[in-house]
Structures are given as structure tokens and as C-alpha cells.
Short mmCIF file of C-alpha atoms in Angstrom, two decimals:
data_model
loop_
_atom_site.label_atom_id
_atom_site.label_comp_id
_atom_site.label_asym_id
_atom_site.label_seq_id
_atom_site.Cartn_x
_atom_site.Cartn_y
_atom_site.Cartn_z
CA MET A 1 -2.05 15.35 2.62
CA ARG A 2 -4.54 14.29 -0.03
CA VAL A 3 -8.04 13.52 1.28
CA LEU A 4 -10.92 11.60 -0.28
CA LEU A 5 -14.06 12.97 1.38
CA VAL A 6 -16.97 10.59 0.74
CA GLY A 7 -20.36 12.21 1.28
CA ALA A 8 -21.38 15.74 0.26
CA GLY A 9 -24.46 16.10 2.43
CA GLY A 10 -24.76 18.58 5.27
CA VAL A 11 -21.76 17.34 7.25
CA GLY A 12 -19.56 16.75 4.21
CA THR A 13 -20.31 20.21 2.85
CA ALA A 14 -19.53 21.77 6.24
CA VAL A 15 -16.22 19.86 6.25
CA THR A 16 -15.24 21.58 2.99
CA ARG A 17 -16.13 25.04 4.33
CA ILE A 18 -14.10 24.52 7.49
CA ALA A 19 -11.12 22.89 5.76
CA ALA A 20 -10.95 25.60 3.09
CA ARG A 21 -9.73 28.04 5.77
CA ARG A 22 -6.76 25.81 6.68
CA ALA A 23 -3.47 25.13 4.90
CA PHE A 24 -2.52 21.64 6.14
CA PHE A 25 -3.67 19.65 3.07
CA GLU A 26 -2.76 19.54 -0.59
CA HIS A 27 -6.10 18.45 -2.08
CA VAL A 28 -9.58 17.24 -1.10
CA THR A 29 -11.64 15.19 -3.54
CA VAL A 30 -15.32 15.58 -2.64
CA ALA A 31 -17.13 12.41 -3.70
CA ASP A 32 -20.84 11.63 -3.66
CA TYR A 33 -23.28 9.31 -5.42
CA ASP A 34 -24.99 12.51 -6.60
CA LEU A 35 -22.32 14.33 -8.58
CA GLY A 36 -24.36 17.53 -8.45
CA ARG A 37 -24.11 17.62 -4.64
CA ALA A 38 -20.33 17.17 -4.77
CA GLU A 39 -19.98 19.86 -7.44
CA ALA A 40 -22.18 22.25 -5.45
CA ALA A 41 -20.05 21.77 -2.34
CA VAL A 42 -16.91 22.61 -4.32
CA ALA A 43 -18.46 25.51 -6.22
CA ALA A 44 -19.63 27.14 -2.97
CA LEU A 45 -15.97 27.62 -1.98
CA GLY A 46 -15.47 30.09 -4.81
CA PRO A 47 -13.49 30.10 -8.07
CA ASP A 48 -10.18 30.88 -6.38
CA GLU A 49 -10.21 27.69 -4.29
CA LYS A 50 -8.35 25.17 -6.45
CA ARG A 51 -7.60 22.55 -3.78
CA PHE A 52 -11.01 20.85 -4.07
CA SER A 53 -12.52 18.76 -6.85
CA ALA A 54 -15.74 16.77 -7.28
CA LEU A 55 -16.17 13.09 -8.13
CA ARG A 56 -19.14 10.79 -8.58
CA LEU A 57 -18.65 7.73 -6.37
CA ASP A 58 -20.94 5.01 -5.00
CA ALA A 59 -19.96 4.51 -1.34
CA SER A 60 -21.31 0.95 -1.42
CA ASP A 61 -18.97 -0.02 -4.27
CA GLU A 62 -15.84 -1.12 -2.42
CA ALA A 63 -13.80 -1.73 -5.56
CA ALA A 64 -14.65 1.70 -6.98
CA VAL A 65 -13.71 3.41 -3.72
CA THR A 66 -10.42 1.52 -3.60
CA ALA A 67 -9.68 2.60 -7.18
CA ALA A 68 -10.53 6.22 -6.37
CA LEU A 69 -8.17 6.19 -3.39
CA THR A 70 -5.24 4.68 -5.27
CA GLY A 71 -5.87 6.53 -8.53
CA GLY A 72 -5.94 9.90 -6.78
CA GLY A 73 -2.99 9.20 -4.52
CA HIS A 74 -5.12 9.87 -1.47
CA ASP A 75 -3.51 9.51 1.94
CA VAL A 76 -6.75 9.30 3.90
CA LEU A 77 -10.45 8.59 3.43
CA LEU A 78 -12.85 10.75 5.45
CA ASN A 79 -16.24 9.05 5.67
CA ALA A 80 -19.13 11.56 5.88
CA THR A 81 -21.87 9.10 4.91
CA ASP A 82 -24.43 7.38 7.11
CA PRO A 83 -23.48 4.15 8.96
CA ARG A 84 -24.73 1.83 6.22
CA PHE A 85 -21.62 2.62 4.21
CA VAL A 86 -19.02 2.31 6.97
CA LEU A 87 -17.82 -1.18 6.14
CA PRO A 88 -17.28 -0.87 2.37
CA LEU A 89 -15.45 2.42 2.88
CA PHE A 90 -13.46 1.03 5.82
CA ARG A 91 -12.39 -2.04 3.84
CA ALA A 92 -11.62 0.02 0.74
CA ALA A 93 -9.25 2.27 2.69
CA LEU A 94 -7.49 -0.79 4.10
CA ALA A 95 -7.15 -2.32 0.64
CA ALA A 96 -5.77 0.93 -0.78
CA GLY A 97 -3.24 1.42 2.03
CA SER A 98 -4.87 4.69 3.11
CA HIS A 99 -5.69 5.98 6.55
CA TYR A 100 -9.38 6.24 7.47
CA LEU A 101 -11.63 8.48 9.61
CA ASP A 102 -15.33 8.20 10.28
CA MET A 103 -17.91 9.89 12.51
CA ALA A 104 -20.15 6.88 13.11
CA MET A 105 -19.20 3.22 13.41
CA SER A 106 -20.40 -0.03 11.86
CA LEU A 107 -23.99 -0.99 12.68
CA SER A 108 -25.15 -2.99 15.67
CA TYR A 109 -27.68 -5.85 15.70
CA PRO A 110 -29.77 -6.56 18.81
CA HIS A 111 -29.49 -9.80 20.74
CA PRO A 112 -32.08 -12.17 19.16
CA GLU A 113 -33.60 -13.37 22.45
CA ARG A 114 -32.75 -10.75 25.09
CA PRO A 115 -32.40 -7.42 23.24
CA HIS A 116 -32.98 -5.27 26.34
CA GLU A 117 -30.57 -7.17 28.59
CA GLU A 118 -27.71 -8.48 26.48
CA CYS A 119 -25.68 -7.09 23.61
CA GLY A 120 -25.83 -8.74 20.24
CA VAL A 121 -23.42 -7.32 17.66
CA LYS A 122 -22.19 -4.05 19.11
CA LEU A 123 -21.47 -0.81 17.31
CA GLY A 124 -18.01 -1.04 15.78
CA ASP A 125 -17.56 -4.78 16.36
CA ALA A 126 -17.05 -5.41 12.64
CA GLN A 127 -14.36 -2.73 12.50
CA PHE A 128 -12.48 -3.90 15.58
CA GLU A 129 -12.40 -7.43 14.12
CA LEU A 130 -10.13 -6.03 11.39
CA ALA A 131 -7.85 -4.16 13.82
CA PRO A 132 -4.94 -6.65 13.43
CA ARG A 133 -4.91 -6.10 9.66
CA TRP A 134 -4.75 -2.32 10.13
CA GLU A 135 -1.89 -2.76 12.60
CA GLU A 136 -0.01 -5.04 10.22
CA ALA A 137 -0.48 -2.50 7.42
CA GLY A 138 0.81 0.32 9.65
CA ARG A 139 -2.26 2.36 8.88
CA LEU A 140 -4.65 4.20 11.21
CA ALA A 141 -8.42 3.83 11.25
CA LEU A 142 -9.61 6.62 13.56
CA VAL A 143 -13.22 5.72 14.28
CA GLY A 144 -15.98 7.80 15.85
CA MET A 145 -14.25 11.14 15.20
CA GLY A 146 -17.22 13.52 14.95
CA VAL A 147 -18.65 15.47 17.86
CA GLU A 148 -20.54 12.61 19.56
CA PRO A 149 -18.72 10.29 19.26
CA GLY A 150 -15.49 12.22 18.82
CA LEU A 151 -15.04 15.38 20.82
CA SER A 152 -16.99 13.75 23.67
CA ASP A 153 -14.38 10.95 23.74
CA VAL A 154 -11.54 13.50 23.73
CA PHE A 155 -13.18 15.12 26.75
CA ALA A 156 -13.31 11.74 28.52
CA ARG A 157 -9.59 11.17 27.97
CA TYR A 158 -8.75 14.73 29.04
CA ALA A 159 -10.72 14.27 32.27
CA ALA A 160 -8.89 11.01 33.02
CA ASP A 161 -5.48 12.51 32.25
CA GLU A 162 -5.75 15.91 33.91
CA LEU A 163 -8.83 16.25 36.13
CA PHE A 164 -9.35 13.01 38.09
CA ASP A 165 -7.42 10.39 40.03
CA GLU A 166 -10.34 7.92 39.91
CA ILE A 167 -13.48 8.04 37.78
CA GLU A 168 -16.80 6.66 38.95
CA GLU A 169 -18.89 7.55 35.90
CA ILE A 170 -18.48 9.11 32.47
CA GLY A 171 -21.78 10.20 31.01
CA ILE A 172 -22.14 11.83 27.60
CA ARG A 173 -24.99 14.36 27.79
CA ASP A 174 -26.31 16.02 24.64
CA GLY A 175 -28.98 18.73 24.65
CA ALA A 176 -30.22 21.71 22.66
CA ASP A 177 -32.88 24.40 22.51
CA LEU A 178 -33.05 24.44 18.71
CA THR A 179 -36.36 25.19 17.01
CA VAL A 180 -37.22 25.05 13.29
CA GLU A 181 -39.82 27.50 12.07
CA GLY A 182 -42.55 26.18 9.80
CA TYR A 183 -42.24 22.44 10.52
CA GLU A 184 -44.01 20.23 13.04
CA PHE A 185 -41.25 17.62 12.74
CA ALA A 186 -37.86 18.51 11.29
CA PRO A 187 -34.90 16.66 12.83
CA SER A 188 -31.68 18.68 12.79
CA PHE A 189 -29.60 15.60 11.91
CA ASN A 190 -29.84 12.68 9.48
CA ILE A 191 -33.13 10.91 10.32
CA TRP A 192 -31.84 7.52 9.14
CA THR A 193 -29.07 7.66 11.75
CA THR A 194 -31.37 9.18 14.38
CA ILE A 195 -33.87 6.32 14.05
CA GLU A 196 -31.06 3.77 14.22
CA GLU A 197 -29.50 5.07 17.42
CA CYS A 198 -32.72 6.02 19.21
CA LEU A 199 -34.78 2.85 18.60
CA ASN A 200 -31.98 0.32 19.07
CA PRO A 201 -31.44 -0.97 22.62
CA PRO A 202 -29.13 1.49 24.43
CA VAL A 203 -25.84 0.09 25.72
CA VAL A 204 -24.48 0.79 29.21
CA TYR A 205 -21.03 -0.16 30.51
CA GLU A 206 -20.20 -1.13 34.09
CA ALA A 207 -16.74 -2.31 35.09
CA ASP A 208 -17.98 -5.33 37.05
CA ARG A 209 -20.53 -6.32 34.42
CA GLY A 210 -19.18 -5.24 31.05
CA TRP A 211 -21.54 -4.04 28.32
CA PHE A 212 -25.27 -4.65 28.62
CA THR A 213 -28.45 -3.17 27.17
CA THR A 214 -31.63 -1.51 28.41
CA ALA A 215 -34.95 -0.52 26.83
CA PRO A 216 -34.98 2.50 24.50
CA PHE A 217 -35.47 5.86 26.25
CA SER A 218 -34.74 4.36 29.69
CA GLU A 219 -33.46 6.11 32.85
CA PRO A 220 -34.78 9.63 32.15
CA GLU A 221 -33.00 12.44 33.96
CA VAL A 222 -33.05 16.23 33.76
CA PHE A 223 -29.66 17.73 32.92
CA ASP A 224 -28.98 21.47 33.09
CA PHE A 225 -27.09 22.51 29.95
CA PRO A 226 -24.88 25.63 29.87
CA GLU A 227 -24.97 28.92 27.96
CA GLY A 228 -28.68 29.49 28.40
CA ILE A 229 -29.97 26.17 27.06
CA GLY A 230 -31.10 25.13 30.53
CA PRO A 231 -32.74 21.94 31.86
CA VAL A 232 -33.52 19.22 29.30
CA GLU A 233 -34.78 15.70 29.97
CA CYS A 234 -32.26 13.15 28.67
CA VAL A 235 -32.71 9.42 28.11
CA ASN A 236 -30.47 6.46 27.32
CA VAL A 237 -29.65 6.11 23.62
CA GLU A 238 -27.34 3.68 21.83
CA HIS A 239 -24.09 5.50 21.00
CA GLU A 240 -20.50 4.73 20.16
CA GLU A 241 -18.92 6.42 23.19
CA VAL A 242 -20.17 3.67 25.49
CA LEU A 243 -18.38 1.14 23.27
CA LEU A 244 -15.21 3.22 22.85
CA VAL A 245 -14.44 4.96 26.13
CA PRO A 246 -13.99 1.81 28.29
CA ARG A 247 -11.38 0.45 25.88
CA TRP A 248 -8.93 3.24 26.82
CA VAL A 249 -10.28 5.09 29.87
CA LYS A 250 -10.80 3.45 33.26
CA ALA A 251 -14.26 4.21 34.70
CA ARG A 252 -16.73 2.22 36.74
CA ARG A 253 -19.69 3.22 34.53
CA VAL A 254 -20.18 4.81 31.09
CA THR A 255 -23.50 6.04 29.66
CA PHE A 256 -24.89 8.14 26.84
CA LYS A 257 -28.06 10.20 27.26
CA TYR A 258 -29.68 12.41 24.67
CA GLY A 259 -32.11 15.28 25.23
CA LEU A 260 -34.77 14.25 22.74
CA GLY A 261 -37.93 15.73 24.28
CA ALA A 262 -41.27 13.99 24.81
CA ASP A 263 -42.71 14.98 21.42
CA PHE A 264 -39.70 13.67 19.49
CA ILE A 265 -39.77 10.40 21.45
CA GLU A 266 -43.47 9.89 20.73
CA LYS A 267 -42.92 10.43 17.01
CA LEU A 268 -40.09 7.89 17.00
CA LYS A 269 -42.29 5.40 18.85
CA THR A 270 -45.03 5.96 16.26
CA LEU A 271 -42.60 5.32 13.39
CA HIS A 272 -41.60 2.09 15.11
CA ALA A 273 -45.22 1.02 15.73
CA LEU A 274 -46.03 1.56 12.05
CA GLY A 275 -42.93 -0.30 10.88
CA LEU A 276 -41.56 2.84 9.26
CA ASP A 277 -38.20 2.42 10.99
CA ARG A 278 -37.54 -0.82 9.05
CA THR A 279 -34.66 -0.94 6.59
CA GLU A 280 -35.79 -4.02 4.63
CA PRO A 281 -37.45 -2.98 1.33
CA VAL A 282 -41.20 -3.44 0.88
CA ALA A 283 -43.18 -3.55 -2.36
CA VAL A 284 -44.79 -0.21 -3.25
CA ARG A 285 -46.99 0.53 -6.26
CA SER A 286 -45.89 3.48 -8.38
CA ASP A 287 -46.59 5.05 -11.77
CA LEU A 288 -43.70 3.00 -13.15
CA GLY A 289 -44.91 -0.27 -11.66
CA GLU A 290 -43.91 -2.03 -8.48
CA ALA A 291 -40.93 -0.59 -6.65
CA ARG A 292 -39.11 -1.91 -3.60
CA VAL A 293 -38.49 0.80 -1.03
CA SER A 294 -37.07 0.80 2.47
CA PRO A 295 -39.65 2.39 4.84
CA ARG A 296 -36.87 4.27 6.62
CA ASP A 297 -35.59 5.65 3.33
CA LEU A 298 -39.14 6.80 2.57
CA VAL A 299 -39.34 8.64 5.89
CA ALA A 300 -35.99 10.30 5.15
CA ALA A 301 -37.19 11.35 1.69
CA ALA A 302 -40.43 12.80 3.10
CA LEU A 303 -38.69 14.97 5.70
CA PRO A 304 -36.70 18.13 4.95
CA ASP A 305 -32.96 17.76 4.44
CA PRO A 306 -31.36 18.85 7.75
CA ALA A 307 -28.66 20.72 5.84
CA THR A 308 -31.31 23.08 4.40
CA LEU A 309 -32.88 24.05 7.73
CA GLY A 310 -30.31 26.57 8.93
CA ASP A 311 -32.20 29.67 7.80
CA ARG A 312 -35.30 28.51 9.72
CA MET A 313 -33.44 27.30 12.81
CA THR A 314 -32.75 29.24 15.99
CA GLY A 315 -31.03 28.27 19.23
CA LYS A 316 -27.94 26.42 20.40
CA THR A 317 -26.74 22.83 20.53
CA CYS A 318 -24.49 21.44 23.26
CA ALA A 319 -22.35 18.30 23.21
CA GLY A 320 -20.51 17.35 26.35
CA THR A 321 -19.11 14.84 28.79
CA TRP A 322 -20.10 14.74 32.46
CA VAL A 323 -17.53 13.07 34.70
CA LYS A 324 -17.85 12.11 38.37
CA GLY A 325 -14.98 10.84 40.49
CA VAL A 326 -12.22 11.74 42.92
CA ARG A 327 -9.38 14.27 42.77
CA ASP A 328 -6.82 14.60 45.58
CA GLY A 329 -9.03 12.50 47.82
CA LYS A 330 -12.09 14.73 47.35
CA PRO A 331 -15.28 14.12 45.31
CA ARG A 332 -15.45 16.04 42.03
CA GLU A 333 -17.93 16.42 39.19
CA VAL A 334 -17.35 18.37 35.98
CA TYR A 335 -19.07 18.89 32.66
CA LEU A 336 -16.79 19.46 29.66
CA TYR A 337 -18.80 20.89 26.79
CA HIS A 338 -18.90 22.50 23.37
CA VAL A 339 -21.77 24.82 22.38
CA VAL A 340 -22.56 26.12 18.89
CA ASP A 341 -25.10 28.87 18.23
CA ASN A 342 -26.94 28.33 14.96
CA GLN A 343 -27.00 32.05 14.17
CA TRP A 344 -23.20 32.13 14.47
CA SER A 345 -22.54 29.01 12.36
CA MET A 346 -24.90 30.20 9.64
CA ARG A 347 -23.36 33.66 9.56
CA GLU A 348 -19.76 32.44 9.62
CA TYR A 349 -19.98 29.26 7.52
CA GLY A 350 -23.46 28.96 6.01
CA SER A 351 -23.96 25.64 7.82
CA GLN A 352 -26.53 24.90 10.51
CA ALA A 353 -25.21 24.30 14.01
CA VAL A 354 -25.61 20.53 14.36
CA VAL A 355 -23.88 19.56 11.12
CA TRP A 356 -21.18 22.22 11.60
CA GLN A 357 -20.45 21.00 15.15
CA THR A 358 -20.08 17.46 13.80
CA ALA A 359 -17.88 18.52 10.87
CA ILE A 360 -15.26 20.60 12.65
CA ASN A 361 -13.87 17.69 14.65
CA PRO A 362 -12.66 15.41 11.82
CA VAL A 363 -11.04 18.44 10.19
CA VAL A 364 -9.14 19.18 13.41
CA ALA A 365 -8.15 15.49 13.59
CA LEU A 366 -6.90 15.52 10.00
CA GLU A 367 -4.73 18.55 10.73
CA LEU A 368 -3.26 16.85 13.81
CA LEU A 369 -2.44 13.79 11.68
CA ALA A 370 -0.89 15.97 8.98
CA ARG A 371 1.27 17.74 11.59
CA GLY A 372 2.27 14.50 13.29
CA ASP A 373 0.74 15.50 16.63
CA TRP A 374 -1.53 12.47 16.35
CA SER A 375 -0.35 9.15 14.93
CA GLY A 376 -0.88 5.45 15.33
CA ALA A 377 -1.76 2.18 13.66
CA GLY A 378 -4.77 -0.06 14.04
CA VAL A 379 -8.39 0.76 14.83
CA LEU A 380 -8.38 3.51 17.45
CA GLY A 381 -10.99 5.73 19.05
CA PRO A 382 -10.32 9.41 19.82
CA GLU A 383 -9.66 8.61 23.49
CA ALA A 384 -6.63 6.52 22.45
CA LEU A 385 -4.77 9.70 21.47
CA PRO A 386 -3.50 12.68 23.52
CA PRO A 387 -6.37 15.14 24.10
CA ARG A 388 -4.55 18.40 24.74
CA PRO A 389 -3.35 18.98 21.12
CA PHE A 390 -6.91 18.44 19.89
CA LEU A 391 -8.52 20.81 22.40
CA ASP A 392 -5.90 23.50 21.78
CA LEU A 393 -6.36 23.30 18.01
CA LEU A 394 -10.17 23.33 18.33
CA THR A 395 -9.84 26.63 20.18
CA GLU A 396 -7.45 27.92 17.50
CA TYR A 397 -10.17 27.18 14.93
CA GLY A 398 -12.33 29.76 16.73
CA SER A 399 -14.61 27.27 18.46
CA PRO A 400 -13.63 27.09 22.14
CA TRP A 401 -14.80 24.46 24.62
CA GLY A 402 -15.85 24.90 28.23
CA LEU A 403 -15.52 23.24 31.65
CA ARG A 404 -18.10 23.63 34.39
CA GLU A 405 -17.66 22.38 37.94
CA GLN A 406 -20.89 20.66 38.94
#
């Protein structure tokens, strides 16, 4: 297997460090708009690692990505960029006849009149529109294959297959007790993506209603997370699982709630009130004359790079799927989860916990594809594929998952 990895930020770099310990691939080309970042990711693997190379590539340039895929004989494109670049990379892989994996799906756009009641363009809609072309080509686009979405979707399918006869609700619940020394505000994940998912109208699914939206940060609840993290208040956030799970798993309700914390929510609300969450460029005076800058890009540039925070970060992060339903005629609730301790991930891989937890899942998926344990054609979510091989291999990677009866 030859892989074109696009994006050498925190997650992309963690992908290289995880993959370098496995033998299932022939070569990984690490591509980034900043060649120095791609070269640094490769160099960090050491001089004896010859299966990786660096390439400068603009993820927005569909033709250039297509040429890189075909010219390098790549079997699959792994997208480790932010959601703005999903569609050009997705289309380039289709044009090149390659398989495709991403960790976040194409962007949503709120309903113009009723944003907190009705869906407009949903996450992934633009990708699913091209599903027939992927099927005709006999190629697989495995979308939402990070940790959330990704492992959380695998958990949902596993619960449906092996733990429940009927499912009332599937709720993704994400929480952490991570702290970053020396910063008043230092998100542990890409702030561009965080703003997008937290300030957009959250989507909820109900079987008798379909998909609908609510106001940001709605329906707060306290969820008790395992392995010492403890109770965290979680709120509704827009996320891919709500758009993916109902396509393949039968449940009466699907939600996603994120443990953001009151302080984080207030800062996001302030960014929104000031217009600093906007993506449309505004005119800014500079020493070189007028420049046009996206306010959200400015916020991202002003904050520390999440990939560099590991040495200052302490605590654990937990991603998981809470499921409520019936088994053998009796009520049942479980929480399937995956916890990563930042001290462990930094010591073992030199990557902070949040980006490492995201990165391990597409690597596991790539190995399953290379072995033939996972296969398919079209645009598929993780819950469309058998969960047990994934969960077994994740454990083999040295990162076990857990199940707690509620």
C-alpha cells in the first residue's frame, strides 16, 4: 500500500509516528503546503526510516493533488487537513482512482431562515452526493475515520451488533480533564475546526422526525467520565456521528455532546459576538499595505499550535459512545470508551493526547484495508464496516478500549 498523507500538522505528524511502527504499507508520502513541516515530520522518524518522504502540496489545488496521487502510484489518500480542504482532496482521489480516508467531513451551511430548527446543507452532504461515482469506480471513500467521528461510530456499530436487541438512543459523549500550563486559553485541537463545530447549529436525529437542529450549547447534562476524569457538563455540538450513525445503525435517537466547560463556551460566544468566527476575509491594514484576512484564520494564528502543547499539558481525554436500549427483554445502558493519558502519549510517541487519539484510528483503518479485513466501494462511514476487527487491532496497537455498564 502506498499512501499520500495530506497535512503534516499535529494529527498528520502523529499518524507518521504511529504508522512507522507497523509493516502493512510500502510508502507514505507526507505532503503539506509548508514543505518544512512535512520534512520535519519525516525527519523525526530517524535516518533509518526510508518508507516516508516529504512533498510540498497545496490541498486546495485539486489538479495538483490528482497529479501527486497518480505520479506517485498512491493507492489511498489520507486527509489530515481541516474541513475546508475535504472536497478538493475527495474529488482528486476520485479522479485519480485512489481510495480516500478523512477524519472530518465536508462543511455544513445553516438553514437560511430557521437555523435552529431545520437543517440546511448537512455535514457530508456534498460527499454523499458523489457516492454513485465512487461505487461505479469501485473505490472506497471512508469518511469520518478519526476518533470522533470514527472510533465512536465503530462503537455504535459494535453495540448494535453484539450488545443490544433494540436501541433507544446512541449518544456520543466526549470529555477530558486536560489542563495547559501557562495559557489562559489554549484549545487542545484545531481552533478553526472547533469554532466550526461548536458555533454551528447542532444536529439531532430522531427516527420519527429525521434530522433537525437546535441552538448551540443546548441540552446541558452532566456525564461521569471513566478513569478518574469524573463528571463534566456536556452540551449539544454539531458533529458527523449524528449524520453517519443513522444511515447504518437503527436507533430511535442519536446525539453528540461535548464537555466544553463554561469558560470555553463563553470564549466561543465572545468570538462569535465580535465576528471573529467569520471565514470571509476582511480588509486589514499592514506594513505592506492592505491585506485581506479571515478573522477565524487570525484567531488561529494568534493561539498556540495545539501540536506544541504536549509538554505543558496534563490529564486525560476520553472519547466514547453511550448506548441505551434493550437486551434479552431487559433495559441496558453501556458506555464504550477510549481514554488516552497525555503523559503516556508524550512519553511513547511525542504527541499530545488529543491529536494522538485522533491519529491512531485512520492508521488502524488503513491496516485493515491493506489486510482485506475491511473493504467496500462508495462513500461509507465507519459504522458500515464490521467493528470487531477494528477494535481487536486497536488493542493490538497498545491502546485498549473499555466498556462500562451504566
